[in-house]
PDB file of C-alpha atoms in Angstrom:
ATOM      1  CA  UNK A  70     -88.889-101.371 -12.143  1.00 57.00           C
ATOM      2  CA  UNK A  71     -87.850-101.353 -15.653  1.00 53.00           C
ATOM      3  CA  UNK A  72     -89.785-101.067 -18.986  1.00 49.00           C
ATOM      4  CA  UNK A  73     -88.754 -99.876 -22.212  1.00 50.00           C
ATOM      5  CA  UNK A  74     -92.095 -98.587 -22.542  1.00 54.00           C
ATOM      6  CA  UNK A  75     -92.628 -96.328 -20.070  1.00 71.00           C
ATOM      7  CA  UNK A  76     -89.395 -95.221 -18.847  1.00 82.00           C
ATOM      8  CA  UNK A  77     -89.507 -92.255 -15.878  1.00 94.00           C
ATOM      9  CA  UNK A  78     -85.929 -91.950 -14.800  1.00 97.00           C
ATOM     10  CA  UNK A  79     -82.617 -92.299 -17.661  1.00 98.00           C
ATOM     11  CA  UNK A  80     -80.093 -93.164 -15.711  1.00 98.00           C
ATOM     12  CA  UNK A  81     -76.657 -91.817 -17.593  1.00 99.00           C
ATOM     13  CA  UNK A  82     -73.669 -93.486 -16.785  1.00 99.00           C
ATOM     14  CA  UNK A  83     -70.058 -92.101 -18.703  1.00 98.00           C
ATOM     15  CA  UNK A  84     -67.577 -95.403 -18.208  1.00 98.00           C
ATOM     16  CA  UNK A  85     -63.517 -95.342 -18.957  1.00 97.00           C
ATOM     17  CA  UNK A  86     -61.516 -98.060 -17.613  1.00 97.00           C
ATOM     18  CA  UNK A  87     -63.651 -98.506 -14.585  1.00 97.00           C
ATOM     19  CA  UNK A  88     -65.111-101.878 -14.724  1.00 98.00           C
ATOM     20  CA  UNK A  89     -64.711-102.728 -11.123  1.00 97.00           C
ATOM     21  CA  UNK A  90     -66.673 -99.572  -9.945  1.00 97.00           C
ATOM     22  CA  UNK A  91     -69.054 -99.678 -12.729  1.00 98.00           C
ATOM     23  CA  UNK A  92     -69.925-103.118 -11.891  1.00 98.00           C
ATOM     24  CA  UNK A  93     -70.801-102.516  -8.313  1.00 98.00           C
ATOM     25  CA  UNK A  94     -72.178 -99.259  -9.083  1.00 98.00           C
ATOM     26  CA  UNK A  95     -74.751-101.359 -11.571  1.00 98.00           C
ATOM     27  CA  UNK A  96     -75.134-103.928  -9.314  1.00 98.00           C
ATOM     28  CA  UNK A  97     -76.479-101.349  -6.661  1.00 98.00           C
ATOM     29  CA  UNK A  98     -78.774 -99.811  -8.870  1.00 98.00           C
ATOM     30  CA  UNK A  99     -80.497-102.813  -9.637  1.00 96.00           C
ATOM     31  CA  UNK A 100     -80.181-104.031  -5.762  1.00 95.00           C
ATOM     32  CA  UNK A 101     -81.913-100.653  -4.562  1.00 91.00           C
ATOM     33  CA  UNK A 102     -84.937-101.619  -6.917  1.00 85.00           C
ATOM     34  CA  UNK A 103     -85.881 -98.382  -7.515  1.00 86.00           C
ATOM     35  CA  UNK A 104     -89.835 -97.987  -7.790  1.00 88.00           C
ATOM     36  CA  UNK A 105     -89.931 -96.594 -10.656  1.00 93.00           C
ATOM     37  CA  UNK A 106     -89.607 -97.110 -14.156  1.00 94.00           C
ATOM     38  CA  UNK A 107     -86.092 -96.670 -15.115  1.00 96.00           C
ATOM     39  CA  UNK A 108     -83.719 -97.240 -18.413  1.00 96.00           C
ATOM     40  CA  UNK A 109     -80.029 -97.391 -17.637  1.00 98.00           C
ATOM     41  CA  UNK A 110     -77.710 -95.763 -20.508  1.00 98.00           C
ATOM     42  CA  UNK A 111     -73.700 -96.240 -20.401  1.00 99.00           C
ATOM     43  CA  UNK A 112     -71.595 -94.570 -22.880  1.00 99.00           C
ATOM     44  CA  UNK A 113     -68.305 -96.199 -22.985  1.00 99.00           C
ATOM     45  CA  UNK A 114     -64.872 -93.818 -23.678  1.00 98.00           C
ATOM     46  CA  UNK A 115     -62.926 -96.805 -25.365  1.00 98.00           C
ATOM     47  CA  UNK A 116     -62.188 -98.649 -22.425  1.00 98.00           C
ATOM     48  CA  UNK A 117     -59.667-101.549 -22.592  1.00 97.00           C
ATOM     49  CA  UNK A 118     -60.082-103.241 -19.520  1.00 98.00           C
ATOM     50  CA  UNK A 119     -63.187-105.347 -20.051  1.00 98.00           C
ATOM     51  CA  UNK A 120     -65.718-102.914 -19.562  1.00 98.00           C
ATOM     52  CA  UNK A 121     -68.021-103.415 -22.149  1.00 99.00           C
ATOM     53  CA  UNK A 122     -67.620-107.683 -22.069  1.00 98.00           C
ATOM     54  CA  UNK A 123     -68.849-106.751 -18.457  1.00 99.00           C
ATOM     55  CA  UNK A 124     -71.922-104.982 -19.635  1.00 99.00           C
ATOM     56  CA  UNK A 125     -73.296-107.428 -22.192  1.00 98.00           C
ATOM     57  CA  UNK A 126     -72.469-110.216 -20.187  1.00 98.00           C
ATOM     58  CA  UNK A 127     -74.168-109.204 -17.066  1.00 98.00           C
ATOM     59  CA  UNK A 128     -76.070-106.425 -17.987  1.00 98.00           C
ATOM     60  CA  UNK A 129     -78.086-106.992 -21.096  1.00 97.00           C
ATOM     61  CA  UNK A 130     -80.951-104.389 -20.712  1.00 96.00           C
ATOM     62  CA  UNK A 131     -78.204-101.713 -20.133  1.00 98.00           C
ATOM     63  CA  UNK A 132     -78.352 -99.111 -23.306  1.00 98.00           C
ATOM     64  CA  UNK A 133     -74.558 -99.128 -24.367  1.00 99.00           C
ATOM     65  CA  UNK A 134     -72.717 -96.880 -26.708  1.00 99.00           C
ATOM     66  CA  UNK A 135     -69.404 -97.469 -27.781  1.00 99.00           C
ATOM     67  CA  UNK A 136     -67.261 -94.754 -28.617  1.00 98.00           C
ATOM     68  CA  UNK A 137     -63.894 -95.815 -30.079  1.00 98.00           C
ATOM     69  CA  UNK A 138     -61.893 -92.870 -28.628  1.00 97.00           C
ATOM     70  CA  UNK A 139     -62.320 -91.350 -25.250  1.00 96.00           C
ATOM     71  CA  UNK A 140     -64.254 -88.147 -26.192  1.00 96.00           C
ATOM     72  CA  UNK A 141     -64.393 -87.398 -22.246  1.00 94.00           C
ATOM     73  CA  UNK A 142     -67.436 -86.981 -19.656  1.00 95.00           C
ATOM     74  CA  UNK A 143     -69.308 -83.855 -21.181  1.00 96.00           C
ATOM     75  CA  UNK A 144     -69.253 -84.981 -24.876  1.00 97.00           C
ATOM     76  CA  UNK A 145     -70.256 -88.743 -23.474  1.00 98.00           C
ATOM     77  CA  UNK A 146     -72.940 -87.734 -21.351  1.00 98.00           C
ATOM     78  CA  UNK A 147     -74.237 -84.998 -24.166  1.00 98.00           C
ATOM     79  CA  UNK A 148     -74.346 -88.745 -26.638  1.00 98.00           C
ATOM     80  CA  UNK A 149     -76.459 -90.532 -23.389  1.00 98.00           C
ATOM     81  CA  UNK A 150     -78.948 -87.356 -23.482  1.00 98.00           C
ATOM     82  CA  UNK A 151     -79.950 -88.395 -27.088  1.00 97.00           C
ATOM     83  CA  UNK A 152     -81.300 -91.673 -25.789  1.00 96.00           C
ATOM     84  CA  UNK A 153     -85.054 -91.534 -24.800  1.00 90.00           C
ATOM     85  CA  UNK A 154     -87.800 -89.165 -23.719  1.00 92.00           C
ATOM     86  CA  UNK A 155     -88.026 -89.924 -20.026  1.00 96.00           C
ATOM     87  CA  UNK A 156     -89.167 -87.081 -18.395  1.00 97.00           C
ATOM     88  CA  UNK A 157     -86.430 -86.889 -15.733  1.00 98.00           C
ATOM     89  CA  UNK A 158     -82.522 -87.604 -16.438  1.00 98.00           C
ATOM     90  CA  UNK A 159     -80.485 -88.817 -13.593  1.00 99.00           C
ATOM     91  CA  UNK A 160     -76.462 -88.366 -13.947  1.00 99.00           C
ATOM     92  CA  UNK A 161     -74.212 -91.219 -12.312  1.00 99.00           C
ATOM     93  CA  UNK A 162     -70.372 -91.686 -11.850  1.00 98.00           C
ATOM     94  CA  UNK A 163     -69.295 -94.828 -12.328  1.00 97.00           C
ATOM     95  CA  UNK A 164     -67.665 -94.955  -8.763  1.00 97.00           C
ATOM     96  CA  UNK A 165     -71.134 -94.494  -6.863  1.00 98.00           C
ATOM     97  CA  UNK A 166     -72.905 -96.729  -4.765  1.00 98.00           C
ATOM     98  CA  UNK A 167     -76.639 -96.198  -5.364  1.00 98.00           C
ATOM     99  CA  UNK A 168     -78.635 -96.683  -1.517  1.00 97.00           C
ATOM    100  CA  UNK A 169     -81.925 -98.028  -1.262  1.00 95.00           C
ATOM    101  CA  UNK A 170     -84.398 -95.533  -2.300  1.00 96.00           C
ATOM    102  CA  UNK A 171     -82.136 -92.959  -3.798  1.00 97.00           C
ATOM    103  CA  UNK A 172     -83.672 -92.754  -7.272  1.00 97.00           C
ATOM    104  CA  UNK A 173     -87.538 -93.191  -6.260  1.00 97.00           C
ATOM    105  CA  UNK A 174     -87.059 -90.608  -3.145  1.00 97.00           C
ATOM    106  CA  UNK A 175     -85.281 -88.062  -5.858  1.00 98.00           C
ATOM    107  CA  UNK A 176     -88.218 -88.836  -8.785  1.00 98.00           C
ATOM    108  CA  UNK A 177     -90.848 -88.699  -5.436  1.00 97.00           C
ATOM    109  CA  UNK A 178     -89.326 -84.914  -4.945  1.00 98.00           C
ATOM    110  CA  UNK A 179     -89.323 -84.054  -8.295  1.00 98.00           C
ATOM    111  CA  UNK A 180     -92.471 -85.106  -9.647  1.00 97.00           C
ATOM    112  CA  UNK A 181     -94.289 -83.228  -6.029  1.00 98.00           C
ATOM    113  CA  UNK A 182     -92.444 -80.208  -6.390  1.00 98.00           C
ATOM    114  CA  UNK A 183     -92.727 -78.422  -9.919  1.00 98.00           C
ATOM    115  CA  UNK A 184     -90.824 -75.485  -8.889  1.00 98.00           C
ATOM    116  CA  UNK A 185     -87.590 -77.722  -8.347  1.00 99.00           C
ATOM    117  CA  UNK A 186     -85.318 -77.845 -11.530  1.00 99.00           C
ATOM    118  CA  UNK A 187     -82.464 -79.629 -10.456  1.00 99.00           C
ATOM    119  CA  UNK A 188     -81.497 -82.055  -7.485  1.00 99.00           C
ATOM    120  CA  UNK A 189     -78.758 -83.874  -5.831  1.00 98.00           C
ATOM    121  CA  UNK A 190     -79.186 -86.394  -3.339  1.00 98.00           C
ATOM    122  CA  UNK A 191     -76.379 -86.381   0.132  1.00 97.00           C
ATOM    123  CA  UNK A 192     -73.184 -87.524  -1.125  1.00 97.00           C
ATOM    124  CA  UNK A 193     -71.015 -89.738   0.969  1.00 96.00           C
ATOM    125  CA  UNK A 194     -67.302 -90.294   1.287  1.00 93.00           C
ATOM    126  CA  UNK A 195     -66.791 -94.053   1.786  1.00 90.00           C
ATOM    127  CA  UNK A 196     -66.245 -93.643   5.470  1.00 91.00           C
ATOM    128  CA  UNK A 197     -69.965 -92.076   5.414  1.00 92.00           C
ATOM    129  CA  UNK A 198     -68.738 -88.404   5.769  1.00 91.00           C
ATOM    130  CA  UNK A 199     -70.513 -85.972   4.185  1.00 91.00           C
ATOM    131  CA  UNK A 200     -68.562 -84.404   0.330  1.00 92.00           C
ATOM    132  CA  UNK A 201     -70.382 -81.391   0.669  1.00 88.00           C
ATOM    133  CA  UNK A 202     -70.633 -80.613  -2.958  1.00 90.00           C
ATOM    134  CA  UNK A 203     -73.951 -78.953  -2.558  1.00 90.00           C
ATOM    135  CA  UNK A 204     -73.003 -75.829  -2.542  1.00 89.00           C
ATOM    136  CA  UNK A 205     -72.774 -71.700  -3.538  1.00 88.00           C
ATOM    137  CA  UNK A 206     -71.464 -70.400  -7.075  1.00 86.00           C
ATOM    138  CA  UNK A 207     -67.089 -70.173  -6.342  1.00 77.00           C
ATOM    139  CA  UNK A 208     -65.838 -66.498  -5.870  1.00 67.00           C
ATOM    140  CA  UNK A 209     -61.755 -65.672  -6.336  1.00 62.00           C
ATOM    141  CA  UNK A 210     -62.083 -65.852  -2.654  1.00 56.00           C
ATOM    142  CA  UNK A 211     -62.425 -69.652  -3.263  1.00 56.00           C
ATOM    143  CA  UNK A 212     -59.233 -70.462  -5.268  1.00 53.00           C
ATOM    144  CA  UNK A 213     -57.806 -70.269  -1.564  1.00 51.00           C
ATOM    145  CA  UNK A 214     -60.417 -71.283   0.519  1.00 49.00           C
ATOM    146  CA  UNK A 215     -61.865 -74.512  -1.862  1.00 53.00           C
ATOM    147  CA  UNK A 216     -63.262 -78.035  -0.864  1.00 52.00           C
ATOM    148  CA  UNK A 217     -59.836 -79.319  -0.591  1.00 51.00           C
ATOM    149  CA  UNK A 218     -57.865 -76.322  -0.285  1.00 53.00           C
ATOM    150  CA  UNK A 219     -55.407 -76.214   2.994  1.00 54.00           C
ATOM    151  CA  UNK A 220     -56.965 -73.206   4.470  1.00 50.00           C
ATOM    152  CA  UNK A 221     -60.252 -74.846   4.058  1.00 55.00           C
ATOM    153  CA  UNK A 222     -58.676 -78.190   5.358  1.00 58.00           C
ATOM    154  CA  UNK A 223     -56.887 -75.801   8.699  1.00 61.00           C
ATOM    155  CA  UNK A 224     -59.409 -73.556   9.135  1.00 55.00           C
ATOM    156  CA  UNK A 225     -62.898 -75.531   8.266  1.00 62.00           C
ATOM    157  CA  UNK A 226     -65.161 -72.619   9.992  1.00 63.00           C
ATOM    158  CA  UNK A 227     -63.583 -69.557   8.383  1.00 62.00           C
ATOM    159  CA  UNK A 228     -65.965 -67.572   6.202  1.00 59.00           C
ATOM    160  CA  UNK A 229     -65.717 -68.164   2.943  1.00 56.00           C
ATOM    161  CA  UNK A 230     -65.296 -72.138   3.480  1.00 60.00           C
ATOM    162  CA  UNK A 231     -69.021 -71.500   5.401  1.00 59.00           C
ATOM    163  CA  UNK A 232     -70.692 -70.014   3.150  1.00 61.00           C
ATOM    164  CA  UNK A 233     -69.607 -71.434   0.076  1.00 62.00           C
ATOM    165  CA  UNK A 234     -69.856 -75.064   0.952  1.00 63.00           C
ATOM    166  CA  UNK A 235     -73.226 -74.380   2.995  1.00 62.00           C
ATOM    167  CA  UNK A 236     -71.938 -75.797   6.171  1.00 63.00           C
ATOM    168  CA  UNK A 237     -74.867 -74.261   8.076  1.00 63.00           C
ATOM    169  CA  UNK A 238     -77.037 -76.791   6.199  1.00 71.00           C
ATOM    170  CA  UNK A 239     -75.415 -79.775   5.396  1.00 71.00           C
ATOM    171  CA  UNK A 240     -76.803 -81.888   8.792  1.00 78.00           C
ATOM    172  CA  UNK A 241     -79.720 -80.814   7.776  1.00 85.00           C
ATOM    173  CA  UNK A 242     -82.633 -83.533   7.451  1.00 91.00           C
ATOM    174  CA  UNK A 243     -84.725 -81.141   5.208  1.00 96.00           C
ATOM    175  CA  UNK A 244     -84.621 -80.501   1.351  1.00 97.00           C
ATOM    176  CA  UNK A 245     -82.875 -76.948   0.883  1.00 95.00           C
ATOM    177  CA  UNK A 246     -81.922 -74.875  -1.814  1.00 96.00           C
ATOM    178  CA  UNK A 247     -77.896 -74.332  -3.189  1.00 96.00           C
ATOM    179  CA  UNK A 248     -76.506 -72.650  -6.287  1.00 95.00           C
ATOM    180  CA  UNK A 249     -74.831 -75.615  -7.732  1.00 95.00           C
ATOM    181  CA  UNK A 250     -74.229 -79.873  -7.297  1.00 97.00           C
ATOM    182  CA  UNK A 251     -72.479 -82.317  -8.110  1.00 96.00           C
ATOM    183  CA  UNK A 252     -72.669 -84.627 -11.599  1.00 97.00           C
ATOM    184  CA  UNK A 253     -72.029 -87.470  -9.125  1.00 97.00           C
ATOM    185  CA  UNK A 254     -75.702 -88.016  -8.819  1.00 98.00           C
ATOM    186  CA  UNK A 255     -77.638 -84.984 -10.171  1.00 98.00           C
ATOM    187  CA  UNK A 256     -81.333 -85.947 -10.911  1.00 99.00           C
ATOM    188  CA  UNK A 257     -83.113 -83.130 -13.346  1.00 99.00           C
ATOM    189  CA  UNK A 258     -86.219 -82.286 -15.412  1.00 98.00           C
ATOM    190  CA  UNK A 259     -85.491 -83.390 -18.703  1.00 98.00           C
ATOM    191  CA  UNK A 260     -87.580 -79.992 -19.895  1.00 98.00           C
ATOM    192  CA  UNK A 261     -84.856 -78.101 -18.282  1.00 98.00           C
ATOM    193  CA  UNK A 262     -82.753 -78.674 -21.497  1.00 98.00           C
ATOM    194  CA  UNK A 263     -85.164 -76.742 -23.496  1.00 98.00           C
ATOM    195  CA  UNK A 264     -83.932 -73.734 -22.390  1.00 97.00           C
ATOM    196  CA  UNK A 265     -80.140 -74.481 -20.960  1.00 98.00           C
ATOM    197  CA  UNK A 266     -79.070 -76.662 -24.065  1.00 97.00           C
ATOM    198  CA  UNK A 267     -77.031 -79.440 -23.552  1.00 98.00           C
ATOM    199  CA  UNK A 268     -73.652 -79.592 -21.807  1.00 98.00           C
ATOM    200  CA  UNK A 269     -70.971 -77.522 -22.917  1.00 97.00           C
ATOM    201  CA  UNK A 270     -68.105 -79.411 -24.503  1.00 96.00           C
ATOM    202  CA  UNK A 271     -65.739 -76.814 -24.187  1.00 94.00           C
ATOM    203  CA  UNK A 272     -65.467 -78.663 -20.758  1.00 92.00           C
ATOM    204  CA  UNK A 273     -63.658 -81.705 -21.131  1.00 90.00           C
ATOM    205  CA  UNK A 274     -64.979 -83.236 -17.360  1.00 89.00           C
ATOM    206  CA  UNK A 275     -64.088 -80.450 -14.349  1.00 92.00           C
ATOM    207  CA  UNK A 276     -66.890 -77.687 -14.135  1.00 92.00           C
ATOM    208  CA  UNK A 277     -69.602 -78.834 -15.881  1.00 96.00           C
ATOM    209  CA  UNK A 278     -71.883 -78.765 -13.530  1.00 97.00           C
ATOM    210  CA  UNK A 279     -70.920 -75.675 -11.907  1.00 95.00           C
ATOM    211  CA  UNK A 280     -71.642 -74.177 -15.288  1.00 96.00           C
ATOM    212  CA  UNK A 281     -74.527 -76.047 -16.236  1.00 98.00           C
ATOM    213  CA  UNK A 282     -76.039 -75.048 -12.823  1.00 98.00           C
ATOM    214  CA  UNK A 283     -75.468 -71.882 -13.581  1.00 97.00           C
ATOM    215  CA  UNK A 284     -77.454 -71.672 -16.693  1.00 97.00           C
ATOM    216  CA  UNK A 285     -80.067 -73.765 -15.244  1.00 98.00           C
ATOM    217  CA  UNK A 286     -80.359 -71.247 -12.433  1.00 98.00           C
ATOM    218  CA  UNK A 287     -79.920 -67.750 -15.250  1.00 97.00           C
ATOM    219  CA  UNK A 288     -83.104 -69.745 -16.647  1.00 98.00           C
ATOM    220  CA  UNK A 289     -85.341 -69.278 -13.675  1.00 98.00           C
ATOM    221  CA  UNK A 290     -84.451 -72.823 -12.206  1.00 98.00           C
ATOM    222  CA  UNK A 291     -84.365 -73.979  -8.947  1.00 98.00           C
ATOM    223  CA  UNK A 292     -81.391 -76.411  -7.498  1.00 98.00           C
ATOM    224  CA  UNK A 293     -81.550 -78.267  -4.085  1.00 98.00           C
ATOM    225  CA  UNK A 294     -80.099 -80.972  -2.087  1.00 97.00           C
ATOM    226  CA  UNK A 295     -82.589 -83.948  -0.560  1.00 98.00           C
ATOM    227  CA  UNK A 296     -80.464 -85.182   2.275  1.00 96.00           C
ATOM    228  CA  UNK A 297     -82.974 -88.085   2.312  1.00 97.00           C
ATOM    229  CA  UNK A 298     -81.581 -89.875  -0.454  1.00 98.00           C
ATOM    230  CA  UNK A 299     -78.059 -91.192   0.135  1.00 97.00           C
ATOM    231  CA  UNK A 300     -75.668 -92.041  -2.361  1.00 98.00           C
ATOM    232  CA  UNK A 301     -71.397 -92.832  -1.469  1.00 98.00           C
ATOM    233  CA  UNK A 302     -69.361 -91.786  -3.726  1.00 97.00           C
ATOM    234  CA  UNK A 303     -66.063 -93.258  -3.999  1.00 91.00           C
ATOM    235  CA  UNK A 304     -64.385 -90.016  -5.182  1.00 74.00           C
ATOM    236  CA  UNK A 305     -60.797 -90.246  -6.292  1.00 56.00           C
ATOM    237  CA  UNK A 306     -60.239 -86.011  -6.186  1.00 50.00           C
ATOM    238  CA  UNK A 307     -58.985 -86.063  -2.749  1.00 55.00           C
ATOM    239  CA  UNK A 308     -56.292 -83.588  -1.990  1.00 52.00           C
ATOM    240  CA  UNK A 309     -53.828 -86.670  -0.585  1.00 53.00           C
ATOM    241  CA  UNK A 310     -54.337 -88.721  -3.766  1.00 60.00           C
ATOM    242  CA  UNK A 311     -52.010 -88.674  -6.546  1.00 65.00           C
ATOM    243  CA  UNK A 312     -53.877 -86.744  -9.987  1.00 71.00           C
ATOM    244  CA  UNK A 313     -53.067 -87.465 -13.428  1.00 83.00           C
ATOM    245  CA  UNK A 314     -50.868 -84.186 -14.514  1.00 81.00           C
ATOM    246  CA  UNK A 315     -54.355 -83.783 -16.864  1.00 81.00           C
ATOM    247  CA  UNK A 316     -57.014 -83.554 -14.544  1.00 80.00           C
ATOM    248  CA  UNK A 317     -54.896 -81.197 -12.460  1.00 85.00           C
ATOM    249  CA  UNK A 318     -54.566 -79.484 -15.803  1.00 83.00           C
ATOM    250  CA  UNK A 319     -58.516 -79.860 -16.829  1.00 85.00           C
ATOM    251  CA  UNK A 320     -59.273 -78.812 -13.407  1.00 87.00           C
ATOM    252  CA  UNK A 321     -57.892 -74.868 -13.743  1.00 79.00           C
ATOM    253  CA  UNK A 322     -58.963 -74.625 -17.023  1.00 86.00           C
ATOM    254  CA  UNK A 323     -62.556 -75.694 -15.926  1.00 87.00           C
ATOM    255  CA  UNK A 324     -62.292 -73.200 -13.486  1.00 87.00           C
ATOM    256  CA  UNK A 325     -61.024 -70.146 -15.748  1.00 86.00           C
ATOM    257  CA  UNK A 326     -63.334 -71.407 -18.484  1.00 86.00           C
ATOM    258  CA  UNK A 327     -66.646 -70.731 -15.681  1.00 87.00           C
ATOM    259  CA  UNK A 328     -65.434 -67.600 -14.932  1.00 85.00           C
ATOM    260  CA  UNK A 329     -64.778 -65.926 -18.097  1.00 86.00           C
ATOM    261  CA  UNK A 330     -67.886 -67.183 -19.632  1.00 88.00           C
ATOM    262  CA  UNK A 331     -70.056 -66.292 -16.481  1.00 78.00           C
ATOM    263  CA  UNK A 332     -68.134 -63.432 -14.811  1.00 82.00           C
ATOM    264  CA  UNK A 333     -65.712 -61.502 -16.639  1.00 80.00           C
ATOM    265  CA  UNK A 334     -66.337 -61.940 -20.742  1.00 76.00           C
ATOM    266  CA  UNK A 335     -63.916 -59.150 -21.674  1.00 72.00           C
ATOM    267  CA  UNK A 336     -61.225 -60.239 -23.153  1.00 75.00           C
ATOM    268  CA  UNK A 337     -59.024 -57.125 -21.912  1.00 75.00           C
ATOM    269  CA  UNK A 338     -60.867 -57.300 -18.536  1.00 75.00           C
ATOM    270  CA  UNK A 339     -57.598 -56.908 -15.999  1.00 73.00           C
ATOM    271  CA  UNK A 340     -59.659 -59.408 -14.182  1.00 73.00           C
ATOM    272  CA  UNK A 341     -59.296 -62.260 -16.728  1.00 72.00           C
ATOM    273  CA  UNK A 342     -55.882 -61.954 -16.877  1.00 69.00           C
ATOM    274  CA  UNK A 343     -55.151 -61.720 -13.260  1.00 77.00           C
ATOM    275  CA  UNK A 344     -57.406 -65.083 -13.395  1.00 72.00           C
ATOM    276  CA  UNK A 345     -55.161 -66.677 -16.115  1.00 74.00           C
ATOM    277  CA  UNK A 346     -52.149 -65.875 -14.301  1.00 80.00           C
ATOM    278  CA  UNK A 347     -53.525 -66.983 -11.155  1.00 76.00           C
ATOM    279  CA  UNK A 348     -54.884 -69.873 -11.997  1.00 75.00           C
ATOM    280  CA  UNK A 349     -51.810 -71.023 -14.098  1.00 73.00           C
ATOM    281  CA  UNK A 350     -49.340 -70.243 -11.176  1.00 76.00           C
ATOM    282  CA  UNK A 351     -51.393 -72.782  -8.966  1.00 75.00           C
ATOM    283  CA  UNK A 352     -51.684 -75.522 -11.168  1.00 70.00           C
ATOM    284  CA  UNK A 353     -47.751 -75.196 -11.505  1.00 82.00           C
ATOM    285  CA  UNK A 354     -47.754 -75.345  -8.005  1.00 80.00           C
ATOM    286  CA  UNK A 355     -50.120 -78.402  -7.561  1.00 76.00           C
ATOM    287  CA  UNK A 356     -48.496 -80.317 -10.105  1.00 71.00           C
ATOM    288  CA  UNK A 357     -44.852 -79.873  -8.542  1.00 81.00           C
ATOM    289  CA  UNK A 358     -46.583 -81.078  -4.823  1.00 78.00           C
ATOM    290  CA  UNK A 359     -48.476 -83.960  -6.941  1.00 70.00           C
ATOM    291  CA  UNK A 360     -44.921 -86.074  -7.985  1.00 68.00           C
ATOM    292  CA  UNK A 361     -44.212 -86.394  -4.393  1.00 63.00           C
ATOM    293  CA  UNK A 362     -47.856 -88.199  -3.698  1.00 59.00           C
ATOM    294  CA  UNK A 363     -48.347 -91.917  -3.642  1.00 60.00           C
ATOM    295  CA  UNK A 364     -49.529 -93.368  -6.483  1.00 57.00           C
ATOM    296  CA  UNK A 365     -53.910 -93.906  -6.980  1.00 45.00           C
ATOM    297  CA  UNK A 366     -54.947 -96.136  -9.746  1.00 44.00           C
ATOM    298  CA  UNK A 367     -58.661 -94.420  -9.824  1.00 40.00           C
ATOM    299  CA  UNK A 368     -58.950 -92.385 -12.200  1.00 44.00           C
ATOM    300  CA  UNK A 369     -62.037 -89.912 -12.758  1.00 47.00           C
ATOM    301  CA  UNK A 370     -64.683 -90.920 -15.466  1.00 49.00           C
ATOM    302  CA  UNK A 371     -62.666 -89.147 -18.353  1.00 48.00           C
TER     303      UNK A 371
END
């Protein structure tokens, strides 16, 4: 249901040169017919591949902002949170596929549990695996034992893989409770801003939510996962996939960004260097591996 007039659920969508996906991601929002009252806002980073002809053709009621540079995901999304008063904000990549009764189970959840700050439906691969990015705050343990690291991929039931991507829960058929989710379908109390702020645009698109979780939850919030809404996610990040030598770039310095401001804020902390180094050493490494992968024209919303 949609009305300008009594909108529950924004919908924030951050578009650059995805028309395909954002077109069928539209097209499944509207096809779910979410019962609730909904506005959908799409901030557009100066695409040049139709996009926005898309948009006004076949999506009138959409909100759209057009930015004539790409100012990237957090600044975008920061623009989108400027439009309306609807008490809960719901984050969507462009490359999602919305299922039927995603939105009105996550605004059902929301509005009967108070106590719940944040909240991320179960995110499918396209092949209906579960991404598993409901999961714990990173530790250095996790620069080697990631979502996609090797380890992780060889050894999926060691440790730190375990506990940090929750694997204990993530069959589960009940709601539970994480550190952190992904902006690939967050849903959240618009309230919550009140005391986090909005997104911090010293991120240009990697770690924002990490980091934005993280204040959330420094604020007293609450994030969980409701494996009873399904949304597939068409990610492009997969460890096989060829990157764009910037996102592997904007990737580390998400990473060292999150923990300097939330771990280790000395500047002559040994720690922070050892990070810097680290960190700096394996996106050298990453982007030597990455000429040698075949080419993937999807490109993250950025």
């Amino acid at each position: 249901m949609r009305s300008p007039k009594e909108t529950c659920v924004s919908i924030l969508i951050v578009n650059y040169n995805r028309r395909e996906d954002l077109e069928r991601c539209l097209h499944s929002i509207y096809a779910a017919e979410p019962d609730v009252f909904y506005q959908i806002v799409v901030v557009d980073n100066a695409s040049n591949d139709g996009s926005v002809a898309m948009i006004k053709g076949s999506y009138p009621t959409v909100v759209l902002i057009e930015n004539e540079n790409n100012v990237g995901l957090v600044k975008a999304y920061n623009q989108a949170l400027t439009v309306g008063d609807s008490k809960y904000v719901m984050l969507l990549d462009s490359d999602t596929i919305v299922e039927e009764g995603a939105v009105s189970r996550q605004y059902a959840f929301l509005d009967g549990n108070p106590d719940v700050t944040v909240l991320q439906p179960k995110l499918l691969n396209s092949d209906g695996t579960n991404q598993k990015t409901a999961r714990m705050f990173p530790s250095p343990a996790n620069a080697l034992f990631g979502r996609h690291s090797i380890l992780s991929r060889r050894f999926p039931r060691n440790p730190w893989t375990t506990r940090y991507l929750r694997n204990s829960l993530h069959e589960s058929k009940e709601p539970y409770e994480v550190d952190w989710v992904s902006f690939a379908c967050t849903m959240f109390r618009r309230s919550i801003l009140d005391h986090t702020g909005f997104f911090d645009e010293d991120y240009f698109v990697y770690w924002i939510d990490a980091d934005w979780c993280k204040r959330v939850k420094d604020a007293g919030g609450r994030v969980f996962c409701l494996p009873s809404a399904t949304v597939h996610h068409l990610e492009s990040n997969q460890p096989h996939r060829k990157k764009t030598p910037r996102s592997i770039v904007d990737f580390h310095h998400g990473v060292y960004l999150f923990y300097t401001k939330h771990y280790v804020k000395s500047v002559l902390h040994p720690m922070r260097w050892a990070a810097g180094l680290g960190l700096s050493f394996r996106a050298l490494l990453l982007l030597s591996q990455n000429q040698f992968k075949p080419s993937w024209s999807v490109r993250r919303n950025a």
